[in-house]
Tab-separated table of C-alpha atoms in Angstrom:
chain	number	residue	atom	x	y	z
A	1	MET	CA	98.801	77.571	73.353
A	2	PHE	CA	101.672	75.640	74.933
A	3	GLY	CA	103.204	72.668	73.129
A	4	ARG	CA	105.982	70.178	73.823
A	5	ARG	CA	108.071	71.259	70.834
A	6	GLN	CA	107.671	74.951	71.744
A	7	ALA	CA	108.777	74.312	75.318
A	8	ALA	CA	111.756	72.275	74.124
A	9	ALA	CA	112.780	74.988	71.674
A	10	ALA	CA	112.488	77.704	74.302
A	11	LEU	CA	114.628	75.800	76.778
A	12	ALA	CA	117.238	74.681	74.214
A	13	ALA	CA	117.665	78.090	72.553
A	14	PRO	CA	120.660	80.283	73.505
A	15	LYS	CA	119.866	83.004	76.015
A	16	ALA	CA	119.994	85.873	73.501
A	17	PRO	CA	117.558	88.783	73.634
A	18	ALA	CA	114.461	88.194	71.541
A	19	PRO	CA	111.629	90.555	70.570
A	20	ARG	CA	108.433	90.287	72.602
A	21	PRO	CA	105.920	88.126	70.708
A	22	GLU	CA	102.571	89.415	69.598
A	23	PRO	CA	99.517	88.333	71.613
A	24	THR	CA	98.695	85.734	68.938
A	25	GLN	CA	102.056	84.000	69.394
A	26	PRO	CA	102.728	81.322	72.047
A	27	ILE	CA	103.327	82.540	75.562
A	28	HIS	CA	106.856	81.045	75.556
A	29	GLN	CA	109.772	83.371	75.068
A	30	GLU	CA	113.478	83.217	75.707
A	31	THR	CA	114.006	85.980	78.280
A	32	VAL	CA	111.440	87.453	80.628
A	33	THR	CA	111.908	89.691	83.615
A	34	ARG	CA	111.606	87.748	86.876
A	35	PRO	CA	108.133	88.183	88.444
A	36	ARG	CA	107.531	89.969	91.712
A	37	VAL	CA	106.673	86.782	93.587
A	38	GLU	CA	109.728	84.547	93.573
A	39	VAL	CA	109.914	80.865	94.370
A	40	ALA	CA	109.330	80.059	98.020
A	41	LYS	CA	110.968	77.416	100.113
A	42	ILE	CA	107.848	75.799	101.477
A	43	VAL	CA	107.780	73.489	104.445
A	44	ALA	CA	104.405	71.899	104.995
A	45	ALA	CA	102.345	72.275	108.126
A	46	PRO	CA	103.311	69.941	110.998
A	47	GLU	CA	100.657	67.371	110.034
A	48	ALA	CA	102.241	66.955	106.536
A	49	PRO	CA	105.616	65.290	105.914
A	50	ALA	CA	108.538	67.719	105.769
A	51	LYS	CA	110.105	68.407	102.376
A	52	SER	CA	113.792	67.919	101.742
A	53	GLU	CA	116.327	70.503	100.692
A	54	ASP	CA	116.706	68.589	97.415
A	55	TYR	CA	113.043	69.305	96.748
A	56	PHE	CA	113.610	73.035	97.262
A	57	ARG	CA	116.664	73.082	94.993
A	58	THR	CA	114.782	71.209	92.288
A	59	LYS	CA	111.827	73.517	92.586
A	60	SER	CA	114.022	76.621	92.380
A	61	MET	CA	115.725	75.329	89.240
A	62	ILE	CA	112.410	74.438	87.566
A	63	PHE	CA	110.925	77.780	88.541
A	64	GLY	CA	113.813	79.627	86.912
A	65	ALA	CA	113.365	77.610	83.726
A	66	LEU	CA	109.627	78.317	83.780
A	67	ILE	CA	110.166	82.078	84.012
A	68	GLU	CA	112.508	81.979	81.006
A	69	ALA	CA	109.988	79.978	78.987
A	70	ILE	CA	106.826	82.054	79.387
A	71	ASP	CA	105.634	85.561	78.718
A	72	LEU	CA	104.013	86.810	81.911
A	73	ALA	CA	102.191	89.600	80.098
A	74	GLN	CA	100.284	87.105	77.968
A	75	LEU	CA	99.810	84.761	80.917
A	76	ALA	CA	98.052	87.594	82.741
A	77	ARG	CA	95.385	87.721	80.034
A	78	LEU	CA	94.157	84.237	80.939
A	79	ASP	CA	91.675	83.491	83.678
A	80	ALA	CA	93.124	81.963	86.850
A	81	GLU	CA	92.130	78.363	86.130
A	82	SER	CA	93.414	78.405	82.553
A	83	ALA	CA	96.679	80.062	83.600
A	84	ARG	CA	97.225	77.443	86.310
A	85	GLU	CA	96.658	74.623	83.823
A	86	GLU	CA	99.082	76.172	81.340
A	87	ILE	CA	101.750	76.516	84.039
A	88	ARG	CA	101.265	72.874	85.015
A	89	ASP	CA	101.732	71.821	81.381
A	90	ILE	CA	104.956	73.833	81.006
A	91	VAL	CA	106.409	72.547	84.306
A	92	SER	CA	105.631	68.979	83.275
A	93	GLU	CA	107.513	69.611	79.995
A	94	ILE	CA	110.498	71.031	81.875
A	95	ILE	CA	110.638	68.027	84.215
A	96	GLY	CA	110.705	65.694	81.202
A	97	LEU	CA	113.286	67.705	79.242
A	98	LYS	CA	115.680	67.978	82.176
A	99	ASN	CA	115.279	64.297	83.109
A	100	ILE	CA	114.297	65.098	86.681
A	101	VAL	CA	113.232	62.029	88.619
A	102	LEU	CA	110.245	62.681	90.914
A	103	SER	CA	107.580	60.484	92.372
A	104	ILE	CA	103.971	61.143	91.359
A	105	ASN	CA	103.229	62.768	94.722
A	106	GLU	CA	106.347	64.949	94.571
A	107	GLN	CA	105.511	66.062	91.041
A	108	GLU	CA	101.944	66.967	92.046
A	109	GLU	CA	103.241	68.930	95.034
A	110	LEU	CA	105.730	70.705	92.805
A	111	LEU	CA	103.070	71.622	90.245
A	112	ASP	CA	100.784	73.001	92.956
A	113	ASP	CA	103.571	74.931	94.711
A	114	ILE	CA	104.826	76.622	91.554
A	115	GLY	CA	101.274	77.478	90.489
A	116	ASN	CA	100.706	79.078	93.899
A	117	ASP	CA	103.926	81.081	93.635
A	118	VAL	CA	103.045	82.512	90.229
A	119	LEU	CA	99.296	83.027	90.574
A	120	GLY	CA	98.430	82.928	94.263
A	121	TYR	CA	99.896	83.747	97.653
A	122	GLY	CA	102.755	81.267	97.615
A	123	PRO	CA	103.265	79.355	100.895
A	124	LEU	CA	100.042	80.823	102.299
A	125	GLU	CA	97.815	78.977	99.814
A	126	PRO	CA	97.656	75.629	101.687
A	127	LEU	CA	96.716	77.471	104.882
A	128	LEU	CA	94.087	79.593	103.144
A	129	MET	CA	92.473	76.460	101.739
A	130	ARG	CA	91.901	74.950	105.179
A	131	ASP	CA	88.531	75.792	106.672
A	132	ASP	CA	89.471	74.867	110.249
A	133	ILE	CA	91.974	77.726	110.599
A	134	ALA	CA	90.665	80.927	112.198
A	135	ASP	CA	93.835	83.062	112.034
A	136	ILE	CA	97.124	82.989	110.130
A	137	MET	CA	99.971	84.925	111.770
A	138	VAL	CA	103.240	85.301	109.846
A	139	ASN	CA	106.107	86.745	111.905
A	140	GLY	CA	108.765	87.330	109.286
A	141	ALA	CA	109.914	84.860	106.645
A	142	ASN	CA	110.697	81.898	108.905
A	143	ARG	CA	107.865	81.684	111.429
A	144	ALA	CA	104.158	81.254	110.714
A	145	PHE	CA	101.486	80.442	113.285
A	146	ILE	CA	97.854	79.402	112.914
A	147	GLU	CA	94.914	79.322	115.305
A	148	VAL	CA	92.936	76.073	115.284
A	149	GLY	CA	90.221	75.367	117.829
A	150	GLY	CA	91.063	78.522	119.723
A	151	LYS	CA	94.710	77.513	120.235
A	152	ILE	CA	97.797	78.922	118.478
A	153	GLN	CA	100.129	76.445	116.756
A	154	LEU	CA	103.487	76.867	115.028
A	155	THR	CA	103.506	75.624	111.410
A	156	GLY	CA	106.380	74.579	109.195
A	157	VAL	CA	105.504	77.176	106.545
A	158	ARG	CA	108.342	79.508	105.648
A	159	PHE	CA	109.282	81.925	102.873
A	160	ARG	CA	112.508	82.246	100.905
A	161	ASP	CA	113.256	85.590	102.547
A	162	ASN	CA	111.541	88.722	103.831
A	163	GLN	CA	111.459	90.230	100.350
A	164	GLN	CA	109.297	87.397	99.049
A	165	LEU	CA	106.946	87.821	102.019
A	166	MET	CA	106.808	91.560	101.314
A	167	ASN	CA	105.978	90.873	97.655
A	168	ILE	CA	103.035	88.711	98.718
A	169	CYS	CA	101.845	91.425	101.118
A	170	GLN	CA	101.969	93.967	98.299
A	171	ARG	CA	100.063	91.608	96.021
A	172	ILE	CA	97.300	91.302	98.628
A	173	VAL	CA	96.872	95.023	99.313
A	174	SER	CA	97.114	96.059	95.655
A	175	GLN	CA	93.942	94.073	94.945
A	176	VAL	CA	91.920	96.516	97.082
A	177	GLY	CA	93.694	99.676	95.913
A	178	ARG	CA	95.978	100.101	98.919
A	179	ARG	CA	99.709	100.053	99.394
A	180	VAL	CA	102.265	98.991	101.963
A	181	ASP	CA	105.898	100.106	101.881
A	182	GLU	CA	108.418	101.988	104.011
A	183	SER	CA	106.515	105.258	103.660
A	184	SER	CA	103.180	103.606	104.536
A	185	PRO	CA	104.144	100.584	106.654
A	186	ILE	CA	100.726	99.832	108.230
A	187	CYS	CA	97.822	98.635	106.121
A	188	ASP	CA	94.412	97.008	106.579
A	189	ALA	CA	93.125	95.074	103.586
A	190	ARG	CA	91.022	92.046	102.724
A	191	LEU	CA	91.196	88.934	100.597
A	192	PRO	CA	88.637	88.254	97.845
A	193	ASP	CA	86.654	86.015	100.224
A	194	GLY	CA	86.357	88.846	102.768
A	195	SER	CA	89.061	87.608	105.152
A	196	ARG	CA	90.575	90.496	107.094
A	197	VAL	CA	94.274	91.260	106.542
A	198	ASN	CA	96.614	93.430	108.592
A	199	ILE	CA	100.197	94.140	107.559
A	200	ILE	CA	102.915	96.013	109.394
A	201	ALA	CA	106.179	96.273	107.497
A	202	PRO	CA	109.741	97.394	108.256
A	203	PRO	CA	111.014	99.701	109.615
A	204	LEU	CA	108.196	99.444	112.189
A	205	ALA	CA	108.449	95.639	112.278
A	206	LEU	CA	112.014	94.810	113.217
A	207	ASP	CA	112.117	91.143	112.187
A	208	GLY	CA	110.532	91.429	108.760
A	209	PRO	CA	106.951	91.991	107.560
A	210	ILE	CA	104.225	90.873	109.968
A	211	LEU	CA	101.133	89.524	108.204
A	212	THR	CA	97.940	88.660	110.112
A	213	ILE	CA	94.915	87.150	108.357
A	214	ARG	CA	91.576	86.646	110.106
A	215	LYS	CA	90.076	83.911	107.932
A	216	PHE	CA	86.398	83.559	107.170
A	217	ARG	CA	84.767	80.194	106.854
A	218	LYS	CA	83.581	79.299	103.376
A	219	ASP	CA	80.198	78.317	104.793
A	220	LYS	CA	78.704	81.204	106.719
A	221	LEU	CA	77.787	80.382	110.315
A	222	THR	CA	74.205	80.632	111.529
A	223	LEU	CA	72.734	80.972	115.002
A	224	ASP	CA	71.675	77.321	114.835
A	225	GLN	CA	75.302	76.346	114.310
A	226	LEU	CA	76.361	78.541	117.233
A	227	VAL	CA	73.846	76.625	119.347
A	228	GLY	CA	75.444	73.377	118.156
A	229	PHE	CA	78.877	74.678	119.165
A	230	GLY	CA	77.561	75.610	122.605
A	231	ALA	CA	78.127	79.336	122.092
A	232	ILE	CA	74.522	80.066	123.120
A	233	SER	CA	71.558	78.048	124.358
A	234	PRO	CA	68.579	77.375	122.034
A	235	GLU	CA	66.411	79.721	124.117
A	236	GLY	CA	69.062	82.438	124.001
A	237	ALA	CA	69.377	82.023	120.229
A	238	ARG	CA	65.616	82.483	119.891
A	239	ILE	CA	65.832	85.702	121.900
A	240	LEU	CA	68.632	86.938	119.607
A	241	GLN	CA	66.519	86.177	116.544
A	242	ILE	CA	63.678	88.247	117.962
A	243	ILE	CA	66.070	91.074	118.879
A	244	GLY	CA	67.295	91.177	115.281
A	245	ARG	CA	63.802	90.984	113.797
A	246	VAL	CA	62.129	93.672	115.941
A	247	ARG	CA	64.832	96.235	115.092
A	248	CYS	CA	66.464	96.685	118.476
A	249	ASN	CA	69.602	98.825	118.380
A	250	VAL	CA	72.392	96.400	119.237
A	251	VAL	CA	76.022	96.723	120.286
A	252	ILE	CA	78.122	93.555	120.249
A	253	SER	CA	81.133	93.833	122.541
A	254	GLY	CA	84.012	91.471	123.148
A	255	GLY	CA	87.743	91.008	123.017
A	256	THR	CA	89.927	90.269	120.006
A	257	GLY	CA	88.961	86.989	118.354
A	258	SER	CA	85.863	86.517	120.492
A	259	GLY	CA	83.532	86.167	117.498
A	260	LYS	CA	81.949	89.642	117.345
A	261	THR	CA	81.856	89.863	113.560
A	262	THR	CA	80.584	86.292	113.235
A	263	LEU	CA	77.758	87.056	115.663
A	264	LEU	CA	76.952	90.285	113.830
A	265	ASN	CA	76.700	88.325	110.573
A	266	CYS	CA	74.354	85.858	112.260
A	267	LEU	CA	72.080	88.626	113.569
A	268	THR	CA	71.848	90.343	110.194
A	269	ALA	CA	70.296	87.153	108.775
A	270	TYR	CA	67.045	88.184	110.490
A	271	ILE	CA	66.792	91.556	108.786
A	272	ASP	CA	63.814	91.686	106.423
A	273	HIS	CA	64.769	91.557	102.757
A	274	ASP	CA	62.783	94.706	101.943
A	275	GLU	CA	64.949	96.895	104.223
A	276	ARG	CA	67.755	99.110	102.907
A	277	VAL	CA	70.912	98.285	104.870
A	278	ILE	CA	74.162	100.274	104.710
A	279	THR	CA	77.381	98.861	106.138
A	280	CYS	CA	80.470	100.912	107.055
A	281	GLU	CA	83.789	99.134	107.609
A	282	ASP	CA	87.527	99.733	107.625
A	283	ALA	CA	88.017	96.578	105.544
A	284	ALA	CA	84.795	95.123	104.156
A	285	GLU	CA	84.228	91.736	105.788
A	286	LEU	CA	80.522	91.569	106.636
A	287	GLN	CA	78.620	89.057	104.514
A	288	LEU	CA	74.983	90.132	104.496
A	289	GLN	CA	72.506	88.038	102.535
A	290	GLN	CA	69.834	90.681	101.912
A	291	ALA	CA	69.134	91.948	98.406
A	292	HIS	CA	69.361	95.663	99.253
A	293	VAL	CA	72.763	96.152	100.908
A	294	VAL	CA	75.097	99.110	100.298
A	295	ARG	CA	78.690	98.391	101.356
A	296	LEU	CA	81.006	101.282	102.204
A	297	GLU	CA	84.687	101.127	103.096
A	298	THR	CA	87.102	103.697	104.506
A	299	ARG	CA	90.099	104.908	102.520
A	300	PRO	CA	93.577	105.714	103.864
A	301	PRO	CA	95.423	108.878	102.813
A	302	ASN	CA	97.393	108.843	99.569
A	303	MET	CA	101.137	109.426	99.240
A	304	GLU	CA	100.630	113.169	99.615
A	305	GLY	CA	98.736	112.653	102.866
A	306	SER	CA	95.342	113.693	101.470
A	307	GLY	CA	92.214	111.932	100.311
A	308	GLN	CA	91.530	110.042	103.539
A	309	VAL	CA	87.934	108.988	104.191
A	310	THR	CA	87.340	108.057	107.830
A	311	MET	CA	84.679	105.896	109.428
A	312	ARG	CA	83.021	109.031	110.744
A	313	ASP	CA	82.775	110.427	107.211
A	314	LEU	CA	81.030	107.232	106.094
A	315	VAL	CA	78.575	107.144	109.000
A	316	LYS	CA	77.689	110.818	108.522
A	317	ASN	CA	77.144	110.251	104.814
A	318	CYS	CA	74.915	107.248	105.543
A	319	LEU	CA	72.288	109.580	106.974
A	320	ARG	CA	71.872	111.126	103.495
A	321	MET	CA	71.426	107.759	101.777
A	322	ARG	CA	67.974	106.894	103.123
A	323	PRO	CA	69.090	103.915	105.241
A	324	GLU	CA	66.740	101.843	107.351
A	325	ARG	CA	69.568	100.197	109.221
A	326	ILE	CA	73.197	101.270	109.593
A	327	ILE	CA	75.724	98.601	110.502
A	328	VAL	CA	79.214	99.658	111.572
A	329	GLY	CA	81.764	96.873	111.402
A	330	GLU	CA	83.748	98.209	114.354
A	331	VAL	CA	83.238	101.343	116.426
A	332	ARG	CA	86.605	102.615	117.624
A	333	GLY	CA	86.519	106.416	117.544
A	334	ALA	CA	84.453	109.560	117.096
A	335	GLU	CA	82.048	107.732	114.756
A	336	ALA	CA	80.408	106.416	117.943
A	337	PHE	CA	78.696	109.801	118.301
A	338	ASP	CA	77.289	109.722	114.776
A	339	LEU	CA	76.127	106.115	115.165
A	340	LEU	CA	74.260	107.018	118.367
A	341	GLN	CA	72.735	109.991	116.587
A	342	ALA	CA	71.565	107.700	113.792
A	343	MET	CA	70.065	105.242	116.279
A	344	ASN	CA	68.263	108.160	117.902
A	345	THR	CA	66.776	109.545	114.697
A	346	GLY	CA	64.687	106.790	113.184
A	347	HIS	CA	67.292	104.251	112.072
A	348	ASP	CA	66.087	101.517	114.406
A	349	GLY	CA	67.814	98.178	114.182
A	350	SER	CA	71.269	99.654	113.671
A	351	MET	CA	74.179	97.553	114.916
A	352	GLY	CA	77.874	97.799	115.627
A	353	THR	CA	80.735	96.059	117.409
A	354	LEU	CA	83.346	97.381	119.810
A	355	HIS	CA	86.110	96.046	122.021
A	356	ALA	CA	85.125	95.687	125.674
A	357	ASN	CA	85.244	93.003	128.346
A	358	SER	CA	81.722	93.422	129.744
A	359	PRO	CA	78.466	95.236	128.923
A	360	ARG	CA	79.196	97.821	131.611
A	361	GLU	CA	82.643	98.453	130.166
A	362	ALA	CA	81.120	98.754	126.675
A	363	LEU	CA	79.001	101.677	127.861
A	364	SER	CA	82.062	103.355	129.394
A	365	ARG	CA	84.016	102.800	126.178
A	366	LEU	CA	81.313	104.466	124.121
A	367	GLU	CA	81.403	107.487	126.396
A	368	SER	CA	85.209	107.608	126.250
A	369	MET	CA	85.306	107.370	122.436
A	370	ILE	CA	82.858	110.242	122.079
A	371	THR	CA	84.876	112.364	124.518
A	372	MET	CA	88.164	111.593	122.737
A	373	GLY	CA	86.515	112.647	119.483
A	374	GLY	CA	86.550	116.239	120.704
A	375	PHE	CA	82.934	116.535	121.862
A	376	THR	CA	82.629	118.620	125.020
A	377	LEU	CA	79.215	117.434	126.149
A	378	PRO	CA	78.551	116.847	129.861
A	379	SER	CA	78.821	113.246	131.011
A	380	ARG	CA	75.147	113.069	131.912
A	381	THR	CA	74.149	114.243	128.441
A	382	LEU	CA	76.332	111.578	126.835
A	383	ARG	CA	74.889	108.869	129.054
A	384	GLU	CA	71.348	109.969	128.303
A	385	MET	CA	72.176	109.766	124.609
A	386	ILE	CA	73.592	106.265	125.061
A	387	CYS	CA	70.494	105.155	126.992
A	388	GLY	CA	68.174	106.606	124.379
A	389	SER	CA	70.067	104.935	121.529
A	390	ILE	CA	71.105	101.436	122.588
A	391	ASP	CA	68.579	98.752	123.466
A	392	VAL	CA	70.702	95.611	123.862
A	393	ILE	CA	74.369	94.780	124.470
A	394	ILE	CA	75.547	91.279	123.555
A	395	GLN	CA	78.830	90.206	125.109
A	396	ALA	CA	81.009	87.660	123.300
A	397	SER	CA	84.043	86.115	124.972
A	398	ARG	CA	86.820	83.711	124.098
A	399	LEU	CA	87.496	81.545	127.144
A	400	ARG	CA	90.906	80.301	128.221
A	401	ASP	CA	90.332	76.892	126.602
A	402	GLY	CA	89.831	78.588	123.214
A	403	SER	CA	86.053	78.177	123.105
A	404	ARG	CA	83.823	81.134	122.257
A	405	ARG	CA	80.687	81.861	124.236
A	406	ILE	CA	78.004	84.538	124.356
A	407	THR	CA	78.250	85.400	128.042
A	408	HIS	CA	75.703	88.247	128.395
A	409	ILE	CA	72.530	89.426	126.715
A	410	THR	CA	71.947	92.699	128.520
A	411	GLU	CA	69.301	95.414	128.186
A	412	VAL	CA	69.954	99.119	128.706
A	413	LEU	CA	67.061	100.367	130.853
A	414	GLY	CA	67.763	104.033	131.473
A	415	MET	CA	69.309	106.424	133.971
A	416	GLU	CA	69.140	106.464	137.748
A	417	GLY	CA	70.825	109.661	138.813
A	418	ASP	CA	74.052	109.767	136.798
A	419	VAL	CA	74.329	105.989	136.438
A	420	ILE	CA	73.170	103.916	133.457
A	421	ILE	CA	70.951	101.048	134.607
A	422	THR	CA	71.154	97.685	132.840
A	423	GLN	CA	69.557	94.299	133.358
A	424	ASP	CA	70.855	90.903	132.229
A	425	LEU	CA	68.491	88.602	130.353
A	426	PHE	CA	70.960	85.740	129.843
A	427	LEU	CA	74.268	84.886	131.492
A	428	TYR	CA	76.880	82.184	131.040
A	429	ASP	CA	78.192	80.507	134.194
A	430	ILE	CA	81.447	78.518	134.213
A	431	LEU	CA	80.908	75.419	136.363
A	432	GLY	CA	84.258	73.686	136.122
A	433	GLU	CA	86.676	71.887	133.845
A	434	ASP	CA	86.608	68.415	132.318
A	435	ALA	CA	89.438	65.890	132.076
A	436	ASN	CA	90.568	67.319	128.726
A	437	GLY	CA	90.967	70.864	130.051
A	438	LYS	CA	87.759	72.117	128.444
A	439	LEU	CA	85.651	74.485	130.496
A	440	VAL	CA	82.175	73.283	131.412
A	441	GLY	CA	79.396	75.838	131.814
A	442	ARG	CA	75.784	76.626	131.100
A	443	HIS	CA	73.665	79.478	129.817
A	444	ARG	CA	70.896	80.530	132.136
A	445	SER	CA	68.035	82.964	132.093
A	446	THR	CA	67.945	85.533	134.876
A	447	GLY	CA	64.175	85.103	135.084
A	448	ILE	CA	63.166	88.433	133.526
A	449	GLY	CA	59.639	87.842	132.261
A	450	ARG	CA	59.040	91.132	130.446
A	451	PRO	CA	62.121	92.834	128.991
A	452	LYS	CA	62.122	96.487	128.070
A	453	PHE	CA	61.785	95.740	124.343
A	454	TRP	CA	58.517	93.868	124.960
A	455	GLU	CA	56.439	96.678	123.446
A	456	ARG	CA	58.698	96.755	120.416
A	457	ALA	CA	58.153	93.001	120.039
A	458	ARG	CA	54.398	93.569	120.303
A	459	TYR	CA	54.606	96.242	117.579
A	460	TYR	CA	56.261	93.729	115.222
A	461	GLY	CA	53.957	90.855	116.202
A	462	GLU	CA	56.647	88.884	117.993
A	463	GLU	CA	55.390	89.112	121.591
A	464	GLN	CA	54.086	85.550	121.665
A	465	ALA	CA	57.360	84.154	120.333
A	466	LEU	CA	59.238	86.286	122.879
A	467	ALA	CA	57.024	85.081	125.744
A	468	ALA	CA	57.477	81.444	124.673
A	469	ALA	CA	61.275	81.840	124.498
A	470	LEU	CA	61.435	83.513	127.922
A	471	ASP	CA	59.199	80.811	129.456
A	472	ALA	CA	61.331	78.059	127.927
A	473	ALA	CA	64.485	79.724	129.227
A	474	ALA	CA	63.010	80.073	132.720
A	475	GLY	CA	61.897	76.427	132.621
A	476	SER	CA	65.320	75.161	131.590
A	477	ALA	CA	66.937	77.318	134.272
A	478	GLY	CA	64.622	75.775	136.866
A	479	LEU	CA	65.558	72.249	135.720
A	480	ASP	CA	69.281	73.081	135.859
A	481	SER	CA	69.016	74.435	139.363
């Protein structure tokens, strides 16, 4: 499709207007409108050697020649891998024709960078490829941060200007049918791998577009891996497996970046494959492995301000779809009432996450969200509904050293007067700090021998496994003490 003589002819020809070639002709042409994503001035992350200004000037010149030599409309008809290979071939031809002297490493970097600019997310591509990064935070064109190991680091990645960053943001959101511009400057979206994206654009963001990406690992975490990381003890992980299997209604609470969604994904691995599961999310990021999963996603209003579909609309509609479990990615508003109603009416094993700093605060947050949704029920009625709906609250926390721990596994027992009574099954105690600044702690059982969901475990044939896990936890706690 691309040849050396065609590239040479395209570059040597005078810059006169030429008719657009038919699809059967080569992709080269003499004049093509500049694409939306322009060349970026990329500076590698701190661990890579910095690139010189000569490199950026060379790349900009080659990029301009590339755009004049190809027909983007025909390039778009190719699959991503073929298009990238064709771009590499053309750039190699341009380097030879213009007698540009580059080392092998520089040429490979150049080929990759230009391919990313045309087909991918430009300077973000190297960061998206790394599996050790949890978050990417771009604060305007010249400052990009990453979170590695629970700590935020400044990278050397930068964009040509804010317009190029805005073009990349628009490319991301357009893939999921959303938009971000001055009239709609806030947008939640997702990448093809499920990574969560938030964008806030000018005029709300004063220093240029702000792009935040919560990356997902390519290999999905399991409870066994969480045990290996120290997030939970082996006995606690066994209890969580049983909680997921016996269809307890679960709320996972925690702060931002504490690992709530990761833990929810881990728990859903223990849902039977013959159950019908429906997920409701603002931006679809849950990665369930069951065969019968229905994924629903909210929709923002259109340019006329109509057509919005809220989380509450989705949860209410779930009840008409014959679900066995309803999983809400994040409970943050009036949908809390509908989720509790679903938990109360035969949809055992439903799950959701919310932002709270403790199990007790999670219960208060649920009550507050229902009240703010316009429901005028008495407080006692709301608390009775919460007690009748939720079986277990799992608290996830990100500690000050960046590590993530499951700090509470707490049961909701019932009401005593106007107060909701809870009991902790597992707790995480911080014991100190090591020489490297890492917190040292341990998970311990509180010694509860028969939790409230014991009868539910008996119903599903898991009481012996539950008893063994509780005995092992009590034994390890006795050894620790």
